[in-house]
Structure formats: structure tokens, C-alpha cells
XYZ file of C-alpha atoms in Angstrom:
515
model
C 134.395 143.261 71.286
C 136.846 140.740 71.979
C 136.399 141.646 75.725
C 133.162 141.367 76.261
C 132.899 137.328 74.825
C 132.021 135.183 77.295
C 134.046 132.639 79.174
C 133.541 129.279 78.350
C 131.751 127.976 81.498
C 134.056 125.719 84.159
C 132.833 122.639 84.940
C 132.546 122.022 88.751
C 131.244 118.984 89.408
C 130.196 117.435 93.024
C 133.935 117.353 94.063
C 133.228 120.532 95.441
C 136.710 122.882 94.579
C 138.584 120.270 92.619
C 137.695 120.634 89.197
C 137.216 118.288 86.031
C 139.033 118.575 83.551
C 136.909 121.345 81.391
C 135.821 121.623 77.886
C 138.147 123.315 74.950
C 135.883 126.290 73.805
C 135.746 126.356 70.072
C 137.090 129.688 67.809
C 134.983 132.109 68.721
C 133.440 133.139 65.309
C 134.564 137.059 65.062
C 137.921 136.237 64.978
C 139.107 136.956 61.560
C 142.608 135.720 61.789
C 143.875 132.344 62.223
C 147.037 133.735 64.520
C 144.951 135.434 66.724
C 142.490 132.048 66.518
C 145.333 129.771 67.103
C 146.428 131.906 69.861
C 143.558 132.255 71.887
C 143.418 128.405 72.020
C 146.231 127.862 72.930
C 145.387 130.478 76.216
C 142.220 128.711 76.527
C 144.136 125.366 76.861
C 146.551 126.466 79.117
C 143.966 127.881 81.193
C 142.383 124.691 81.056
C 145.557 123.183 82.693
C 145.937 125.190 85.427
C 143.112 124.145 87.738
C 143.977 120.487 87.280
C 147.936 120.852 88.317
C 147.168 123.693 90.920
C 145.449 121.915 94.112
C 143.730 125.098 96.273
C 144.064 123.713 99.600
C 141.144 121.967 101.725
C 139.941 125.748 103.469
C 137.214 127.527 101.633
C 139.487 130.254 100.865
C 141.750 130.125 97.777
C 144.783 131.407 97.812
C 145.800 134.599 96.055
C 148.605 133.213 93.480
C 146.023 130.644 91.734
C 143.596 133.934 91.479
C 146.353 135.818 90.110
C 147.689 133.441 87.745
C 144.214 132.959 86.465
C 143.487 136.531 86.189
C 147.070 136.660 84.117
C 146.044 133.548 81.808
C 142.838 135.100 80.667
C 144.248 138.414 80.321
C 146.311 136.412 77.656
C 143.865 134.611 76.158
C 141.845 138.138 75.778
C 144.766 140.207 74.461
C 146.503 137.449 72.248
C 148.923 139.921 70.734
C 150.961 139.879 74.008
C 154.261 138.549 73.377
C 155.335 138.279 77.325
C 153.000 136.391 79.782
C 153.946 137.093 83.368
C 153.619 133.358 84.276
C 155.613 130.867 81.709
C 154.147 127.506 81.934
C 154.643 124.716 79.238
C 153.393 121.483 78.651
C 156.580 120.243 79.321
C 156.964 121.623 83.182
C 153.259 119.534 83.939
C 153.178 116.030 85.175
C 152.609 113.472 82.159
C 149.880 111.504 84.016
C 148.261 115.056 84.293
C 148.539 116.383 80.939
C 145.514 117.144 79.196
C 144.244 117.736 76.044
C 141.098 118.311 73.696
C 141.817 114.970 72.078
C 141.234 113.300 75.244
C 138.169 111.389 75.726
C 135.981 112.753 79.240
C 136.813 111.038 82.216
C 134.292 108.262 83.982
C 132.959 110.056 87.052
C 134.187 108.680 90.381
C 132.715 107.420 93.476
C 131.975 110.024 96.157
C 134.340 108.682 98.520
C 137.333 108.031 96.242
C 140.515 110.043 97.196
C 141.343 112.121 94.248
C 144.548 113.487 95.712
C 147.010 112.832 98.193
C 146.919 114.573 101.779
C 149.532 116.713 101.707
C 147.357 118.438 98.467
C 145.184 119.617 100.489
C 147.482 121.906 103.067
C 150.362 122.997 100.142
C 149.368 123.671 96.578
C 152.000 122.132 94.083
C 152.865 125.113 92.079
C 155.443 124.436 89.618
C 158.289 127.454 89.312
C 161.482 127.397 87.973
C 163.354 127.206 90.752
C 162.009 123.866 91.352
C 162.980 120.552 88.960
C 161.715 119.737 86.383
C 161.141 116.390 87.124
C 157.447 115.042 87.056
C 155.318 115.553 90.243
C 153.815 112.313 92.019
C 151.633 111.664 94.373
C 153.829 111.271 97.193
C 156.689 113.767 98.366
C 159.703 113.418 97.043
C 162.960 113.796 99.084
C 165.461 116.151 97.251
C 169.154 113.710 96.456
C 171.366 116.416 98.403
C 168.955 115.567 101.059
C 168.677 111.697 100.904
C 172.501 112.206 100.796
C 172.834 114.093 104.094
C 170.415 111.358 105.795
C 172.278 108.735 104.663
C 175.622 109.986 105.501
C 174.732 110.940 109.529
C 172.777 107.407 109.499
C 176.705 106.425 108.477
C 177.909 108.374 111.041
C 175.406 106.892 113.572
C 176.468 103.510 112.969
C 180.059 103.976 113.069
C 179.617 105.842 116.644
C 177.590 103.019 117.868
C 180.116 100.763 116.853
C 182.781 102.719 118.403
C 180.728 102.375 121.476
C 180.031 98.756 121.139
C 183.924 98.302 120.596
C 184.381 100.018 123.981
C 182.222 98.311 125.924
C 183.546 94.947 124.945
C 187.045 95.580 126.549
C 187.200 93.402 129.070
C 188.217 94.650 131.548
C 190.592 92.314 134.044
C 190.120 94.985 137.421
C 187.152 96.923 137.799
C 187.948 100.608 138.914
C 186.295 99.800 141.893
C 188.964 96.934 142.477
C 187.010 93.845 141.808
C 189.369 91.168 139.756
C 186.607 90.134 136.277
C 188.080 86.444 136.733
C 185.700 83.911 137.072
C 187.385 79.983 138.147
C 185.602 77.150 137.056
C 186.037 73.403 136.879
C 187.237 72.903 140.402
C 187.420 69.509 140.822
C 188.639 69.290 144.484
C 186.248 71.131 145.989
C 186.800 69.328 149.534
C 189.910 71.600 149.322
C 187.144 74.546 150.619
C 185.968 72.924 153.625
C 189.398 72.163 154.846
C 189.637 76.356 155.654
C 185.808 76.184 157.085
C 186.339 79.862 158.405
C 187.647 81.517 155.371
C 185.203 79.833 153.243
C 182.148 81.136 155.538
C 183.432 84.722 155.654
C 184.293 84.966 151.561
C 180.082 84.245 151.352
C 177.861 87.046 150.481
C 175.715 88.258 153.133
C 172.736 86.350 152.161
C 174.697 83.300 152.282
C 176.181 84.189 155.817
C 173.589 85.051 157.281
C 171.542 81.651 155.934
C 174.375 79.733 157.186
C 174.209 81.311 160.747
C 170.962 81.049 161.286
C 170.941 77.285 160.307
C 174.022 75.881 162.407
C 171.453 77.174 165.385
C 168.044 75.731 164.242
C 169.665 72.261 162.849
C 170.946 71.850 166.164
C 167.523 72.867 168.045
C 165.846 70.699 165.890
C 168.207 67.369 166.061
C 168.176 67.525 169.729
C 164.511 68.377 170.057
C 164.073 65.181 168.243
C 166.334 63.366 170.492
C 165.477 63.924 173.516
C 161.470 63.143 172.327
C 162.890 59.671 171.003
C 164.282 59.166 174.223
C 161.294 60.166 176.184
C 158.997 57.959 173.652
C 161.475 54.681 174.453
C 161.372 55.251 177.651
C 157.355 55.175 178.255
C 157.965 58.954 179.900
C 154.793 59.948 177.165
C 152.336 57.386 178.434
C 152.884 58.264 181.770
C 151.854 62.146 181.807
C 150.459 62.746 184.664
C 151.816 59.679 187.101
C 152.948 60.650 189.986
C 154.794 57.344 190.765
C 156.938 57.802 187.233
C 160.420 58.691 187.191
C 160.977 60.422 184.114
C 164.564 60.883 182.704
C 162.963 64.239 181.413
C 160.258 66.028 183.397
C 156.617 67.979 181.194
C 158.246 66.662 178.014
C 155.320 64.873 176.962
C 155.335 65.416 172.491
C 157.735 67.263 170.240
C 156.894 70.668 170.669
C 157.721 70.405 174.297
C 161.127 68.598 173.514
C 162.274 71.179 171.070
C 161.512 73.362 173.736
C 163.632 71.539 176.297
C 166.333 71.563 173.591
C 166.588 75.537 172.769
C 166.419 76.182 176.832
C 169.263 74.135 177.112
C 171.807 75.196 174.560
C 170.749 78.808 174.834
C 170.874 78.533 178.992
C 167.421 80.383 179.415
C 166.249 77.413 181.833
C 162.813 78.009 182.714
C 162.272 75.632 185.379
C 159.356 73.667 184.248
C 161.349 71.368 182.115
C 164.619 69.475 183.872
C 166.692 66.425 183.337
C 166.610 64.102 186.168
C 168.935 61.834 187.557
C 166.604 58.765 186.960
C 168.567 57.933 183.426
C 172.212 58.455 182.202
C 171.728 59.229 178.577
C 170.121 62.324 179.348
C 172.572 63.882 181.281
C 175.017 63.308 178.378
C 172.884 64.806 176.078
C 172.793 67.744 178.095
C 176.573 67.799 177.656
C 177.213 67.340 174.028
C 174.776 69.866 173.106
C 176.235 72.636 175.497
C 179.317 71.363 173.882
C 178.236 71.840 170.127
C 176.585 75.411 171.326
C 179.784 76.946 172.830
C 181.284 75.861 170.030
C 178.838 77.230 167.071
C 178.591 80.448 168.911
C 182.719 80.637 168.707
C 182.874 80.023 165.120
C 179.539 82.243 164.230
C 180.393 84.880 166.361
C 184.021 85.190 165.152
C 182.717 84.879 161.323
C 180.106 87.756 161.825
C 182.986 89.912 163.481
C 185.530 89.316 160.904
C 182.837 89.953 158.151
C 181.962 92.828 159.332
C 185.422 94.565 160.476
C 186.607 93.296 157.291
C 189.331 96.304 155.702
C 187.771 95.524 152.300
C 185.403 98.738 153.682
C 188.117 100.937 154.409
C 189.237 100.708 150.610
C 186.171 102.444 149.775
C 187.467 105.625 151.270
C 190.921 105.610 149.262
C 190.147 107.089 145.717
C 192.167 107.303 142.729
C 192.243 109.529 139.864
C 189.885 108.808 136.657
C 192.754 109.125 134.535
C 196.629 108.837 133.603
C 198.652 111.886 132.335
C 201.986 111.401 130.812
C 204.093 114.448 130.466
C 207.517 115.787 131.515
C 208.613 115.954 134.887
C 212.531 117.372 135.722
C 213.144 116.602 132.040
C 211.921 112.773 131.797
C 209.201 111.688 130.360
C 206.555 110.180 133.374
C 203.728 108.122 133.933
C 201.516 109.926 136.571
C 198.260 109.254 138.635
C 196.636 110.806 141.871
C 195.969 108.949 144.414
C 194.416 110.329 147.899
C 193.059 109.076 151.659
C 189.236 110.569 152.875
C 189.730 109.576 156.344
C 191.133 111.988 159.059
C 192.658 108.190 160.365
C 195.819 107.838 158.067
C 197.049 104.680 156.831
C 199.929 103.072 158.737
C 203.417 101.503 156.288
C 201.455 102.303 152.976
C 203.237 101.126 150.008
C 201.917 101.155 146.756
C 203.294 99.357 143.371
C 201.579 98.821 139.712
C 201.721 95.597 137.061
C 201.110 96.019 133.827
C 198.712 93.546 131.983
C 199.030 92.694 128.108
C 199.566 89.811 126.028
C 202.452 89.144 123.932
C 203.881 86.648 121.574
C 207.252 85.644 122.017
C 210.087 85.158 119.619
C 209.364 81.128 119.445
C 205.507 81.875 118.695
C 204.372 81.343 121.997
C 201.615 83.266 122.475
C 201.406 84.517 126.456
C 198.197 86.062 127.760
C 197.921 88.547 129.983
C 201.314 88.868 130.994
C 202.504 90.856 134.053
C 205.180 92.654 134.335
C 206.278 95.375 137.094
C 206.194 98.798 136.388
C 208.497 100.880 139.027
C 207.411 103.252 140.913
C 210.446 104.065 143.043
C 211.183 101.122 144.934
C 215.308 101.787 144.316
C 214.526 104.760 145.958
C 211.739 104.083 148.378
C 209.436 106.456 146.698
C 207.133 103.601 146.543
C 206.145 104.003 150.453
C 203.753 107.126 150.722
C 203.142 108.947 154.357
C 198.901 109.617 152.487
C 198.197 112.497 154.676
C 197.056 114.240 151.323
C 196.377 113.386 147.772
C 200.104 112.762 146.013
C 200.924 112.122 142.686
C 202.720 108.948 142.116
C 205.063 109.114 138.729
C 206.303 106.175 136.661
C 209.639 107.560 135.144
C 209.581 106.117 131.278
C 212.566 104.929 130.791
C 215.096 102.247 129.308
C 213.628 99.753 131.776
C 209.958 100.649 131.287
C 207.556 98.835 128.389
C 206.518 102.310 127.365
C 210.182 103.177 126.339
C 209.080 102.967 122.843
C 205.338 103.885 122.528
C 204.555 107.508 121.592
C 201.051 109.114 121.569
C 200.122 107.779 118.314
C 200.987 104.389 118.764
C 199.499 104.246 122.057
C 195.874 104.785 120.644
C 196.820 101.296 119.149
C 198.065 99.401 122.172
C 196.159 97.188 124.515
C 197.068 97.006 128.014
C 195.956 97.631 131.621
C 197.894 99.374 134.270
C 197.254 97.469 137.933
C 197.620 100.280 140.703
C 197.838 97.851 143.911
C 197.991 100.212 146.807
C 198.436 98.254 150.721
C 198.445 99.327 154.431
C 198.285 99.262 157.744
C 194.522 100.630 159.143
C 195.282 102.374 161.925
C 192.356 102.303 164.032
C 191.946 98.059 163.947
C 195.789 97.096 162.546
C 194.444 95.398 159.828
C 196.167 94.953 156.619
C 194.232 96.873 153.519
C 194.845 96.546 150.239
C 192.922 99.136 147.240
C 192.964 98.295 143.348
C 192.132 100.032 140.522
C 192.953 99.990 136.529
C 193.650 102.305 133.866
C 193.273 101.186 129.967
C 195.222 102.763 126.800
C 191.973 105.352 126.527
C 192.207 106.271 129.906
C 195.539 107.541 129.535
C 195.903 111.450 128.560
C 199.395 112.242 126.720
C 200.199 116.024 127.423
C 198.538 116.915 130.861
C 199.125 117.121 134.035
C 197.560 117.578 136.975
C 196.217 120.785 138.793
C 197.002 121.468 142.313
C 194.404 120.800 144.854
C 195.815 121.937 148.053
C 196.065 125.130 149.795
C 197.527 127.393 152.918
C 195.173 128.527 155.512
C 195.463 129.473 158.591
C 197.148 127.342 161.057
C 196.883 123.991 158.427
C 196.743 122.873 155.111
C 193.449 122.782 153.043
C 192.863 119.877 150.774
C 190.042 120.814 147.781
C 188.473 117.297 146.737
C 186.520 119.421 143.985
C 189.851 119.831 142.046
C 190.934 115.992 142.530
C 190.002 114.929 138.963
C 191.122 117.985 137.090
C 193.787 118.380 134.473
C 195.161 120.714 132.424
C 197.274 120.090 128.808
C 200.881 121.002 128.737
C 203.509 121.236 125.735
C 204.856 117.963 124.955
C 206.088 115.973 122.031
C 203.995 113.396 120.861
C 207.606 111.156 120.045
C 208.256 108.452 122.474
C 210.746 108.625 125.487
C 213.054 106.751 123.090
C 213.037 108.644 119.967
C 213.822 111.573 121.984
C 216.340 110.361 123.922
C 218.506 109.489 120.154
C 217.330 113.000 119.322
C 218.830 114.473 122.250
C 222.107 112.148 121.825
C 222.292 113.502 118.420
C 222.178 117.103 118.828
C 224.503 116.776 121.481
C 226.908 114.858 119.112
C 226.888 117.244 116.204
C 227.461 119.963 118.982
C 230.740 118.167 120.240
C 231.870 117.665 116.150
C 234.549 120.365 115.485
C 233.564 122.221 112.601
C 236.008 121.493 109.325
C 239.369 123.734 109.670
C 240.149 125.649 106.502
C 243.510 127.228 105.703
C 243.933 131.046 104.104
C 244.657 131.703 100.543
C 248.409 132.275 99.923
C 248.943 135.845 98.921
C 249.400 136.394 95.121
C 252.368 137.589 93.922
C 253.286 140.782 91.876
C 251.337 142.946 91.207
């Protein structure tokens, strides 16, 4: 009989499929005991529960684990004697702003338009389980704490890579790899000192500059002349008398400005056109004439010669000679050395090339004095004249680290925490003009790799040499000890000392006597 009761009717209101919160049915009146009573309210309130925790999402259909689990909770409530429910769910799992009761007086209906629950309700039902926590659900979605952990630590790994990056990039730098020296002079008080050197000063401009300077030294001195000789030819009456035949004008058909400035840029640029001549009727022309074929030879010497020097300058032949990216220190013949690659792209070799390096770093000295950016030379084989290169192809110039050098004492570790800047200062001959060239370039403490050393790039073919430019750059790591030149030098000197030590001599046992 019990199966055939009727469900106590659900209350759908106009919020289409989320449901109020539904009446407790009372006892049904042919149950005879109060366990069985008491039990199938308690199923009736838990089924009561379930559509206001489960959400069905915003689709017509519902899903098939609310069906199920409602199927399973009146299965209980009809069979109360059934000790093991397939779906345990307490009072104490639900939310507490969503636990409901008999006791509780009926909700005010809502607007129409009032948001009931949150969007993400309406795409994933909120089904509580026991692999989830038991904390209460809210309305918005909560971030798990192994997760908020893992976001926070990579946002603290973020920040400490940016600021490794930000570190980086403000080393100043004092040369550029490119060659270009980051000092900027200021406060020149005696700048009069610039125009004594007029030529230097006019090639050292940029070429905007130059080439604003050249073409003003010609149009100033149009333009001054041109104004001139029409101040001459106004004093003179030569204007009011255009068209006299009688007149004897110092400067013939210069009758305005226009026509002077005319005169003036015929002159100095020796087009003469014929129309427009200086007479012998007046003096002052004549010298005129002179002074500004004077001033012209003379701008066209010093403009000339600026543009050629400009632009045959051997600053542009630098371009071609590259260096490696990098420094590699390893051994070489059983010394520790300081190595970089330097190479020529021109077929047109460089004439007397020398090359030496300075090392930049500050330093305080032994009185306090604090000294910045000292120099100091770093040898490259000028006892030996190793430091004069025949650059035909890419060599490897080595900086021997030893009792002399400032990296005597610096091992791999301890360079990570130096620094310094290496100056590579490499000079020549060009042959094609004779011009002196000079190429720079700089290596910092992180651009120095301890343990490599560099692959070959040259090969045999037939009837020459082949130079690969691909394999300029590359490196490859080598076995050596991370201890500084010095340390292992004393290591060296020790082992060798303990070798040279005789052993302790120990005498035999006299025989005993007797037997």
C-alpha cells in the first residue's frame, strides 16, 4: 500500500526549473509505527533538499545524476527499512544559507527579473560528493589553496625574472658592442676651443648637420652679395635709370633684388650668362667681383674636402670587422686563458693590424680612495708580438691568466659577482685608401663563458682555404676546474712538493735471540 501513496506535489513556481523550497508532507495516516513515520520524514525532507542545492543547468534537459538521485531518495522514503542509501547526504555537507527546514517560514516571492543564482549555476550543477570539501558553497567560485598557492608562487617567480631583467638592463654599459663609447661631456665652458679646429668640428657633425651647414655657407654668401651689389646699384641711381641709354651703369639689367641675387650666384658659381656684366664705369664693383670669387674658391675647398673626408671616413670599414658574442676561458697548453674570436669580411686585408684590450672596473684603494672606472692593460702578447695579427681569417686572440693578470684570483663562482668590462681595441692600416682604422667592442662578467672553447670554422678545399661564417659564434664546453688560475697554481706547487718529500726511513727489527 505504501507504494501506491501519492507524492506530495512539488511546487514549481514561475521560475520555470528552479524550484521553491516545497512543503513537508505530513505522516501519512496508515503508518502504524512511529520508526517507520519518523523515517519517511526524514526521506521526505531530504528529498526536499535536493532540488534547492542541485542547480539543473539552463538547457531544457536535466541531467541524468539529479534524476537518479531523486529516483534513489524516494525509493528511500518508500522502503524506509533500508539501512544503506546509495547517495549519503547530511545536513551537514549543505550550505548553511541553504539549509531548509519545516520550521521555516515560506519565502516572499521575488521579482521576475531578480537573479536567483549565479552564472556559472546555470552551465555546472554544484553537486556535493565526498571527494570535494566540506566547506560551505557560495555564490562565487572558489579557488582551491594548493591552487592560490601555485599562482602566487609563479607570480613570485615572475617578478623576480623581471627584476633579473631590469637588473640587466641597467648595466651601463661604457662601449657599446658596436663600438660607440656611452660617455656623454657636458659643461664645456670653452667652447671657442671647437671653432679653433673648424674642419674637424664640421666632419664629427651628423649628416643632417653637414649637410645643413653645406648648403648654407653657399646660400649666405648668394644672398649677402645679392644684397650688395643691389645696394650698390640703388646708391648709384643704376635703378632709376632702366632703360637710359645715355647711363653708365657699374652693373648692367640689374634693376631690383631678384636680378642682383642673380648676378651674384652667376658670378661665384662662373655660369656667366651674358645678360648681366660688371662694367668698368665704377671701381667697387670690380672688387666685389673679386672677394666673392675669393670666398667661393675658398668654401668649395673646405666643403668639398669635408664631404670627402666624411664620406671616406674608416669608421665604415669597422663595420666589416666582427667579433665574437662572447668570452670563453679555458685551458690552453696547460694555462688557464682568456679567449675571443675576432675575424675580417673583406677580401681587402688590413695592413700593420695590432690589437690590445683594457679592462674597466672601479676599485677602492688601500687609503679609501675610491677610483672609478679604472683601466688597466690586459696583455695580449705584446712581449711576444702576438699582439700584431696578419687577419686573413678569423683567429682567436688568448689572454694568458696569470700572476700579472687581474683575473689571477677570480674563479667561476666569484666571477658571477664581479663587475667589469673588457675593452677589445683592435687598429689598422685600410689597404685600399691607407687610412688608419680602429674597431671596439666590450664584453661584461655575463658575457664571459668559463669552460668552453671555441669550434673550428675553417676548412681545406681545393686549391684554398674555406672560412664558414655560420660557425663564427659557436662554442662548445670543455672540462675545467671552476678554481681560479691561482688556487691551482698552489695546488699544483703542492702536489709537486709532497712528491719531492722522501718518505720517512724505518730501520728492521733486530733479530731475537734464542730460541
Amino acid at each position: 500500500m505504501l507504494a501506491y501513496l501519492p507524492r506530495p506535489p512539488t511546487n514549481t513556481s514561475r521560475y520555470g526549473t528552479f524550484p521553491q523550497k516545497p512543503e513537508v508532507p505530513a505522516a501519512p495516516v496508515l503508518l502504524a509505527d512511529d520508526s517507520q513515520q519518523q523515517a519517511a520524514v526524514d526521506a521526505a525532507e531530504r528529498r526536499a533538499l535536493v532540488p534547492n542545492d542541485f542547480s539543473p543547468p539552463c538547457g531544457t534537459d536535466v541531467p541524468s545524476e539529479l534524476a537518479l538521485l531523486r529516483s534513489r531518495v524516494d525509493s528511500e522514503a518508500i522502503a524506509p527499512t533500508r539501512r544503506s542509501p546509495s547517495v549519503s547526504i547530511s545536513a551537514s555537507d549543505l550550505p548553511k544559507h541553504r539549509r531548509m527546514s519545516h520550521h521555516d517560514p515560506q519565502p516572499a516571492p521575488r521579482d521576475v527579473t531578480s537573479r536567483w543564482y549565479p552564472r556559472h549555476t546555470c552551465s555546472v550543477p554544484s553537486i556535493p560528493s565526498p571527494a570535494q570539501s566540506k566547506t560551505p558553497t557560495r555564490s562565487i567560485v572558489s579557488i582551491p589553496a594548493t591552487e592560490r598557492l601555485q599562482t602566487r608562487r609563479c607570480k613570485l617567480i615572475e617578478d623576480e625574472r623581471l627584476l633579473g631583467l631590469a637588473s640587466k638592463q641597467q648595466r651601463q654599459r661604457y662601449v657599446t658592442k658596436v663600438g660607440k663609447c656611452q660617455v656623454n661631456l657636458g659643461n664645456i665652458q670653452e667652447k671657442k676651443r671647437f671653432l679653433s679646429d673648424i674642419f674637424t668640428t664640421i666632419v664629427d657633425l651628423k649628416y643632417r648637420w653637414f649637410l645643413f651647414v653645406f648648403m648654407m655657407c653657399y646660400i649666405v654668401t648668394w644672398v649677402v652679395f645679392g644684397t650688395i651689389y643691389f645696394f650698390d646699384a640703388w646708391i648709384r641711381g643704376d635703378i632709376n635709370h632702366i632703360g637710359d641709354p645715355e647711363w653708365k651703369a657699374c652693373i648692367e639689367n640689374v634693376d631690383d633684388f631678384i636680378s642682383a641675387l642673380l648676378f651674384s650666384v652667376e658670378s661665384q658659381r662662373t655660369i656667366g650668362y651674358g645678360s648681366r656684366i660688371v662694367t668698368a664705369n665704377c671701381a667697387e664693383g670690380v672688387i666685389l667681383l673679386m672677394a666673392q670669387s675669393i670666398i667661393g674658391s675658398m668654401i668649395d675647398a673646405l666643403m668639398v674636402g669635408c664631404m670627402f673626408v666624411k664620406i671616406s671616413r674608416p669608421k665604415k670599414r669597422a663595420q666589416t670587422l666582427i667579433f665574437s658574442k662572447n668570452c670563453v676561458i679555458s685551458h690552453r697548453d696547460g694555462k688557464l686563458c682568456l679567449m675571443f674570436r675576432i675575424g675580417d669580411l673583406r677580401e681587402s686585408h688590413m695592413v700593420d693590424a695590432k690589437i690590445r684590450a683594457k679592462l674597466i672596473k672601479s676599485r677602492q684603494t688601500k687609503e679609501g680612495e675610491f677610483i672609478p672606472l679604472e683601466q688597466s692593460e690586459l696583455n695580449l702578447g705584446y712581449d711576444t708580438g702576438e699582439d700584431r695579427l696578419f687577419l686573413v681569417e678569423p683567429q682567436i686572440i688568448c689572454h694568458i691568466i696569470d700572476q700579472r693578470s687581474p683575473f689571477w684570483d677570480m674563479s667561476a663562482e666569484s666571477l658571477k659577482r664581479e663587475q667589469f668590462e673588457i675593452i677589445i681595441i683592435f687598429e689598422g692600416i685600410v689597404e685600399a685608401t691607407g687610412m688608419t682604422c680602429q674597431a671596439r667592442t666590450s664584453y661584461t662578467e655575463d658575457e664571459i663563458l668559463w669552460g668552453y672553447r671555441f669550434e673550428p670554422c675553417m676548412s681545406l678545399e681545393k686549391g684554398a682555404f674555406r672560412v664558414d661564417y655560420s660557425r663564427f659564434e659557436l662554442t662548445f664546453e670543455v672540462q675545467t676546474p671552476a678554481a681560479s688560475a691561482k688556487a691551482m697554481q698552489e695546488l699544483a706547487e703542492r702536489e709537486r712538493r709532497d712528491r719531492s718529500t722522501p718518505g720517512p726511513c724505518w730501520e728492521p727489527l733486530p733479530a731475537p735471540c734464542g730460541p
